[in-house]
mmCIF file of C-alpha atoms in Angstrom:
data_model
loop_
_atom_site.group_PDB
_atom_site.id
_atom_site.type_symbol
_atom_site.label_atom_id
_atom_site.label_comp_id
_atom_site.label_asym_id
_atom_site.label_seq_id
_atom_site.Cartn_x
_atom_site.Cartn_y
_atom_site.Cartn_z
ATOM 1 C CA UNK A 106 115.196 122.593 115.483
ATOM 2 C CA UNK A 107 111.485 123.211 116.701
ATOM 3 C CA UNK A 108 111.283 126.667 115.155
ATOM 4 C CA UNK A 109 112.479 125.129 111.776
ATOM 5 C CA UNK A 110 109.836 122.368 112.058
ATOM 6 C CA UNK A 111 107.493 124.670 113.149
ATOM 7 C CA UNK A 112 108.168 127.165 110.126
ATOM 8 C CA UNK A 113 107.974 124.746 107.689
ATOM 9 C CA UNK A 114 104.644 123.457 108.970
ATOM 10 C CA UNK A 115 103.034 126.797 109.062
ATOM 11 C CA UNK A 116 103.500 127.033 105.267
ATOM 12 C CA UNK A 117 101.243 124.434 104.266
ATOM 13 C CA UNK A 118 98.796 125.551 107.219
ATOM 14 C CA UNK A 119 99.167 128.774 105.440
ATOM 15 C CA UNK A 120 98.097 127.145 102.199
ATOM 16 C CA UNK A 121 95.453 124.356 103.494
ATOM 17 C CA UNK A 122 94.061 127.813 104.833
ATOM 18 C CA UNK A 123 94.164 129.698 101.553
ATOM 19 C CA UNK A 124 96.246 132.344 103.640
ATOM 20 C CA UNK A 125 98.968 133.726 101.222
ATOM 21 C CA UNK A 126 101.550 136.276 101.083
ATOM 22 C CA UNK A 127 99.219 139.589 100.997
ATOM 23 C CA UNK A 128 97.121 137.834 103.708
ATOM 24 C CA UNK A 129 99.830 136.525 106.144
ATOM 25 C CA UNK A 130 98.697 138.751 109.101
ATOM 26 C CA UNK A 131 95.111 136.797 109.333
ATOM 27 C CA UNK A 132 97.342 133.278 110.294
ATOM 28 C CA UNK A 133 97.312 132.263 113.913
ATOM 29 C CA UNK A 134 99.879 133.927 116.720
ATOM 30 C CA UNK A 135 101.338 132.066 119.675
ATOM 31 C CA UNK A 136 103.248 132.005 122.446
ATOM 32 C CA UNK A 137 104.541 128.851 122.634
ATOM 33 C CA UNK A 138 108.350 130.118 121.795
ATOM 34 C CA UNK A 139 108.299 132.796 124.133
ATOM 35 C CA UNK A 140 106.288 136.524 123.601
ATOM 36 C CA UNK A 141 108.948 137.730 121.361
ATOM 37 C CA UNK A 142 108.296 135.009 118.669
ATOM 38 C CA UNK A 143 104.002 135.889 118.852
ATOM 39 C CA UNK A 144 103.914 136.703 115.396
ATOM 40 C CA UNK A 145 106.941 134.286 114.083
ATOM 41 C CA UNK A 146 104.651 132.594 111.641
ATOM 42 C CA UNK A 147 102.643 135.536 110.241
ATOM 43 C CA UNK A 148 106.116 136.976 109.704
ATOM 44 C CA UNK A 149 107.261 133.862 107.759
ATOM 45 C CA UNK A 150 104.516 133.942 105.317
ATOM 46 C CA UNK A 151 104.991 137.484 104.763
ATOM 47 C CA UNK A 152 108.270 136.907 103.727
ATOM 48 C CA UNK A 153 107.796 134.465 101.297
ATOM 49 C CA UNK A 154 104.464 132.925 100.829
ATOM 50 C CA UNK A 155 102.534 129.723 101.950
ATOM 51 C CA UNK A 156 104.405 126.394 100.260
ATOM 52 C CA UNK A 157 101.927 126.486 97.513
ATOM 53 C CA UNK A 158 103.345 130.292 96.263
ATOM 54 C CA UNK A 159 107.051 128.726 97.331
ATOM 55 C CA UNK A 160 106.275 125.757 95.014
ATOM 56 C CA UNK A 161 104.892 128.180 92.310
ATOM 57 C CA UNK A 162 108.029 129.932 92.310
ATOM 58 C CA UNK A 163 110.824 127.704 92.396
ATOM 59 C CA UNK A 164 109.365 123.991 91.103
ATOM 60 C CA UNK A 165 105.844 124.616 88.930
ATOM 61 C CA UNK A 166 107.869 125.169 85.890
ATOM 62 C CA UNK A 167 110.206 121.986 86.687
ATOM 63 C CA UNK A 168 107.413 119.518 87.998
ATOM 64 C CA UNK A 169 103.664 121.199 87.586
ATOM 65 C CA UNK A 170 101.469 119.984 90.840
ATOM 66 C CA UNK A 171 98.468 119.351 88.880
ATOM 67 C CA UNK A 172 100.249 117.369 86.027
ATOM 68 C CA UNK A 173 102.307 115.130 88.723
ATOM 69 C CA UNK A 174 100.011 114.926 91.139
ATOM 70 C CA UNK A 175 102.844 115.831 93.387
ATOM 71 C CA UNK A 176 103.391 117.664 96.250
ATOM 72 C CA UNK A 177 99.620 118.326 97.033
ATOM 73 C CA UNK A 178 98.338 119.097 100.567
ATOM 74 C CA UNK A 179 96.232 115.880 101.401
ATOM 75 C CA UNK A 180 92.758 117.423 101.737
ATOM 76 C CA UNK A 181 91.147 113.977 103.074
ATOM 77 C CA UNK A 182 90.949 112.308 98.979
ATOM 78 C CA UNK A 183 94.550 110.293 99.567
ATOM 79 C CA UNK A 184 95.938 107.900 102.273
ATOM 80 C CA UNK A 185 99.632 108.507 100.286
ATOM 81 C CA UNK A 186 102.373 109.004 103.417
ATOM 82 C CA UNK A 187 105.796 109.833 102.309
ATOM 83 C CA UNK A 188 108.658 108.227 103.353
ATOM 84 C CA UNK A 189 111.578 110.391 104.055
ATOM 85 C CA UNK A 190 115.136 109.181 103.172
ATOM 86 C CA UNK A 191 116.680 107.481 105.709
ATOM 87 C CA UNK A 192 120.513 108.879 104.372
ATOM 88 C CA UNK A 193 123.343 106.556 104.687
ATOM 89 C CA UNK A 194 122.465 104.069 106.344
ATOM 90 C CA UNK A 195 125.675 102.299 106.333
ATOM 91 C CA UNK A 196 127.600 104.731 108.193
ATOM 92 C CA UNK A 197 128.365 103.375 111.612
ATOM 93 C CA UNK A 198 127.430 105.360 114.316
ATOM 94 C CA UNK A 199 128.326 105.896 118.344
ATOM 95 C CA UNK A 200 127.351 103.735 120.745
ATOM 96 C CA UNK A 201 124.828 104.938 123.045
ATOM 97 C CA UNK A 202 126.154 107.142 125.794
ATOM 98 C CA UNK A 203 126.261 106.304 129.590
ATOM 99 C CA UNK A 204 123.555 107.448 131.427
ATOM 100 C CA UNK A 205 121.135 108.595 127.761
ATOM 101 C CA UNK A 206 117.482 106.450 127.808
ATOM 102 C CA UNK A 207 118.825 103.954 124.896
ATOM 103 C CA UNK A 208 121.856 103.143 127.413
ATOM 104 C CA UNK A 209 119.222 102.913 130.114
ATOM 105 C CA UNK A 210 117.108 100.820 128.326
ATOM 106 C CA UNK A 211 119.587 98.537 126.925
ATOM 107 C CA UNK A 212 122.154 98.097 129.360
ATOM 108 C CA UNK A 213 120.466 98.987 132.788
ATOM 109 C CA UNK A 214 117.615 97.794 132.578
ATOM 110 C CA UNK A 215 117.006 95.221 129.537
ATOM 111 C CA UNK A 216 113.237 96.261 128.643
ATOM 112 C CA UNK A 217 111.082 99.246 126.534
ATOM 113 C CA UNK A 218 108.599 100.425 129.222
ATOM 114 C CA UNK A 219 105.889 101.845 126.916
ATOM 115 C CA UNK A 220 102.828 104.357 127.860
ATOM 116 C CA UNK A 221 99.878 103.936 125.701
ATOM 117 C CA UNK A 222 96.636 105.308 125.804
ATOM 118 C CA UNK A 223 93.454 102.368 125.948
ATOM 119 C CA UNK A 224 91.589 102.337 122.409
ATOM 120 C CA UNK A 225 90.348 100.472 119.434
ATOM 121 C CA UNK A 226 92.312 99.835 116.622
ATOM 122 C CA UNK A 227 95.439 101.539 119.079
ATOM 123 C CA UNK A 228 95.778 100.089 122.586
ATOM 124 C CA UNK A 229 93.149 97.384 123.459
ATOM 125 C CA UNK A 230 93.793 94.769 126.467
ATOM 126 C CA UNK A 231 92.114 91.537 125.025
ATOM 127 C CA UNK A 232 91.195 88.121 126.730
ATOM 128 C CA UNK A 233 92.765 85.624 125.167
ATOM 129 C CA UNK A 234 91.223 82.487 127.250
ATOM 130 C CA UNK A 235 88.444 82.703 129.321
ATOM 131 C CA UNK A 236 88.950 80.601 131.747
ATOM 132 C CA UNK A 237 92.469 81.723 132.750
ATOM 133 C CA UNK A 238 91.596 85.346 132.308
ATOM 134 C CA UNK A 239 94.654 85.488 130.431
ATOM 135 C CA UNK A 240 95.608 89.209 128.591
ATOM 136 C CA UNK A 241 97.638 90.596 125.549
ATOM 137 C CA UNK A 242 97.927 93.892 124.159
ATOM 138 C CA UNK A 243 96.942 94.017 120.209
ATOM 139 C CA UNK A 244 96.919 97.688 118.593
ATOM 140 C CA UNK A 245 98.918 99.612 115.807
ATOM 141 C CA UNK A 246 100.819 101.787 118.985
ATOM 142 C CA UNK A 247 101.282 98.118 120.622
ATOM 143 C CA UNK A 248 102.762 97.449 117.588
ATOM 144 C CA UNK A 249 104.894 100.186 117.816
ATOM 145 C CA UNK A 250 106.451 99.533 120.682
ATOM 146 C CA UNK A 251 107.284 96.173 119.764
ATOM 147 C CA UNK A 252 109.009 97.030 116.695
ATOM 148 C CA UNK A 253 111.384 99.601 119.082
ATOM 149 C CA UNK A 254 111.422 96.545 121.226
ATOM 150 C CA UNK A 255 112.763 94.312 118.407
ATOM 151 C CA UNK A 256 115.263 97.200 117.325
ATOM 152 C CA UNK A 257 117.043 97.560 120.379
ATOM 153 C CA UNK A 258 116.657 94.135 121.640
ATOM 154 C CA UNK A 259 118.418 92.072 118.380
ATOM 155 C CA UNK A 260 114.756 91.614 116.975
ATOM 156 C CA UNK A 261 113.378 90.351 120.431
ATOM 157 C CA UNK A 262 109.538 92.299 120.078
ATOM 158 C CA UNK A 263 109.023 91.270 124.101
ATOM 159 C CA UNK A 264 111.025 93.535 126.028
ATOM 160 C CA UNK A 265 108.425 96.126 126.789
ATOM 161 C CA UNK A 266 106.714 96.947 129.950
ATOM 162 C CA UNK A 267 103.256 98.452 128.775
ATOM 163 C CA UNK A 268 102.173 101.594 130.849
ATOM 164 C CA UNK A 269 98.471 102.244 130.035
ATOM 165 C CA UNK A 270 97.147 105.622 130.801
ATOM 166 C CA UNK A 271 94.038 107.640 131.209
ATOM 167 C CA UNK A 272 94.950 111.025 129.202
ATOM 168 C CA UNK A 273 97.581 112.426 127.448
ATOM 169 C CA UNK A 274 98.461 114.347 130.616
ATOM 170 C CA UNK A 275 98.798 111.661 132.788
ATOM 171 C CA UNK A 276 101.386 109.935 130.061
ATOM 172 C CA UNK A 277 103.465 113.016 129.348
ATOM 173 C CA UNK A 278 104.046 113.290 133.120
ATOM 174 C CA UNK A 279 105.301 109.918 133.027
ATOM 175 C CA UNK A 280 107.503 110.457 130.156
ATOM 176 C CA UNK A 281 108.529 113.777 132.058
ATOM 177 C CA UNK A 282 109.848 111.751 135.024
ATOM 178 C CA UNK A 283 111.173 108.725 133.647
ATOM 179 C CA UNK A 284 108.475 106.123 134.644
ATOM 180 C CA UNK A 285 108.362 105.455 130.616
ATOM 181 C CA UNK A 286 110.540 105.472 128.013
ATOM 182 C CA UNK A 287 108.254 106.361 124.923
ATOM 183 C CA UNK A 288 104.224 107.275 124.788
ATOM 184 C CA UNK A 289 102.980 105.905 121.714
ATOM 185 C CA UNK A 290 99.389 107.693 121.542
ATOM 186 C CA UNK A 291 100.187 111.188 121.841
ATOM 187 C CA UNK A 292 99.092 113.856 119.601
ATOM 188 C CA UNK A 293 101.614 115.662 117.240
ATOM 189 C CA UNK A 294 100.769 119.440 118.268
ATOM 190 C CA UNK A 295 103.360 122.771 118.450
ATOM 191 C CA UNK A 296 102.241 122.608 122.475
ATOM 192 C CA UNK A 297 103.177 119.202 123.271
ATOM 193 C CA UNK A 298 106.403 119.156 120.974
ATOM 194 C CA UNK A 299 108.244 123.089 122.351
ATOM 195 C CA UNK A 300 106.473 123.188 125.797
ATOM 196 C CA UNK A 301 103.850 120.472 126.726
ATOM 197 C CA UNK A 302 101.236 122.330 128.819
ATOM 198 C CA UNK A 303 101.361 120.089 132.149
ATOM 199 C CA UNK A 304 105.169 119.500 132.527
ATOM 200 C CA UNK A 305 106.247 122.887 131.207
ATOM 201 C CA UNK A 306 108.548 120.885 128.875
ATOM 202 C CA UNK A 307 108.799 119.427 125.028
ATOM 203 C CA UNK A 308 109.126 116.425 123.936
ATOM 204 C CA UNK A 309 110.470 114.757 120.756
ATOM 205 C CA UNK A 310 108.450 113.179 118.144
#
């Protein structure tokens, strides 16, 4: 599944990069999936294109980019996110399995513990009287962590344990070994999602 991520992300690197089918051998290498895989993504776009030659081939004559505004790489001119489909939603599932982090979290131990990393707007510890000294967390990844608090707790947002770290390294080795559940804070990057640099291991965003 992180090789078909990964593909499909080099495409529009490919295109944000103006790298195209006849040009596919001046896109990065790596190692990260093992020296046999170097050149996975230069291979890729040689076979067919970056996404803007795939969309030119398939969809421009259904739904033109430039008429739709659709499908465009965001080049720093549009705060749009897309939100994917979330399927059926209705379809009941499994309960979670003995012994997997949700079951742990639920069951064993009855609280989120949550690694952050400390900054504004993110992760800030803030005095809320001054003579008491008293604390709270405020940030959008504090946030976070309360709405997976309030999703596995039957909409209680104050089951977490907040874990504040240094550095990304020092939170991915707490993921690795279990002394958090989730790091909210963590950069999105190939490394830290097939084989974080520290820990050896990948992690799931």
């Amino acid at each position: 599944s992180d090789i078909v991520n990964w593909v499909a992300r080099s495409l529009l690197a490919a295109e944000e990069q103006n790298i195209t089918q006849d040009t596919a051998s001046d896109f990065m290498t790596t190692n990260v999936f093992g020296d046999e895989y170097e050149n996975m993504f230069v291979k890729a776009i040689q076979a067919v294109g970056n996404y803007g030659e795939l969309y030119a081939k398939h969809l421009e004559h259904i739904m033109p980019r430039d008429d739709f505004g659709a499908n465009l790489l965001n080049n720093g001119s549009t705060g749009l996110h897309y939100s994917f489909p979330l399927g059926h939603e209705s379809l009941a599932g499994p309960d979670p399995v003995a012994g997997s982090t949700i079951h742990n979290i639920t069951i064993e131990r009855g609280t989120l513990r949550c690694g952050i990393l400390e900054g504004v707007g993110f992760g800030q510890v803030l005095v809320v009287d001054n003579t008491t000294n008293m604390t709270r967390w405020q940030g959008m990844d504090i946030d976070y962590c309360y709405a997976l608090s309030a999703s596995l707790f039957e909409g209680d947002p104050t089951k977490v344990e907040f874990n504040r770290f240094e550095n990304e390294t020092d939170g991915y080795q707490a993921l690795d070994v279990g002394r958090v559940d989730v790091f909210a804070g963590g950069r999105v990057t190939m490394e830290s999602d097939v084989k974080e640099r520290t820990t050896g291991k990948g992690f799931t965003f």
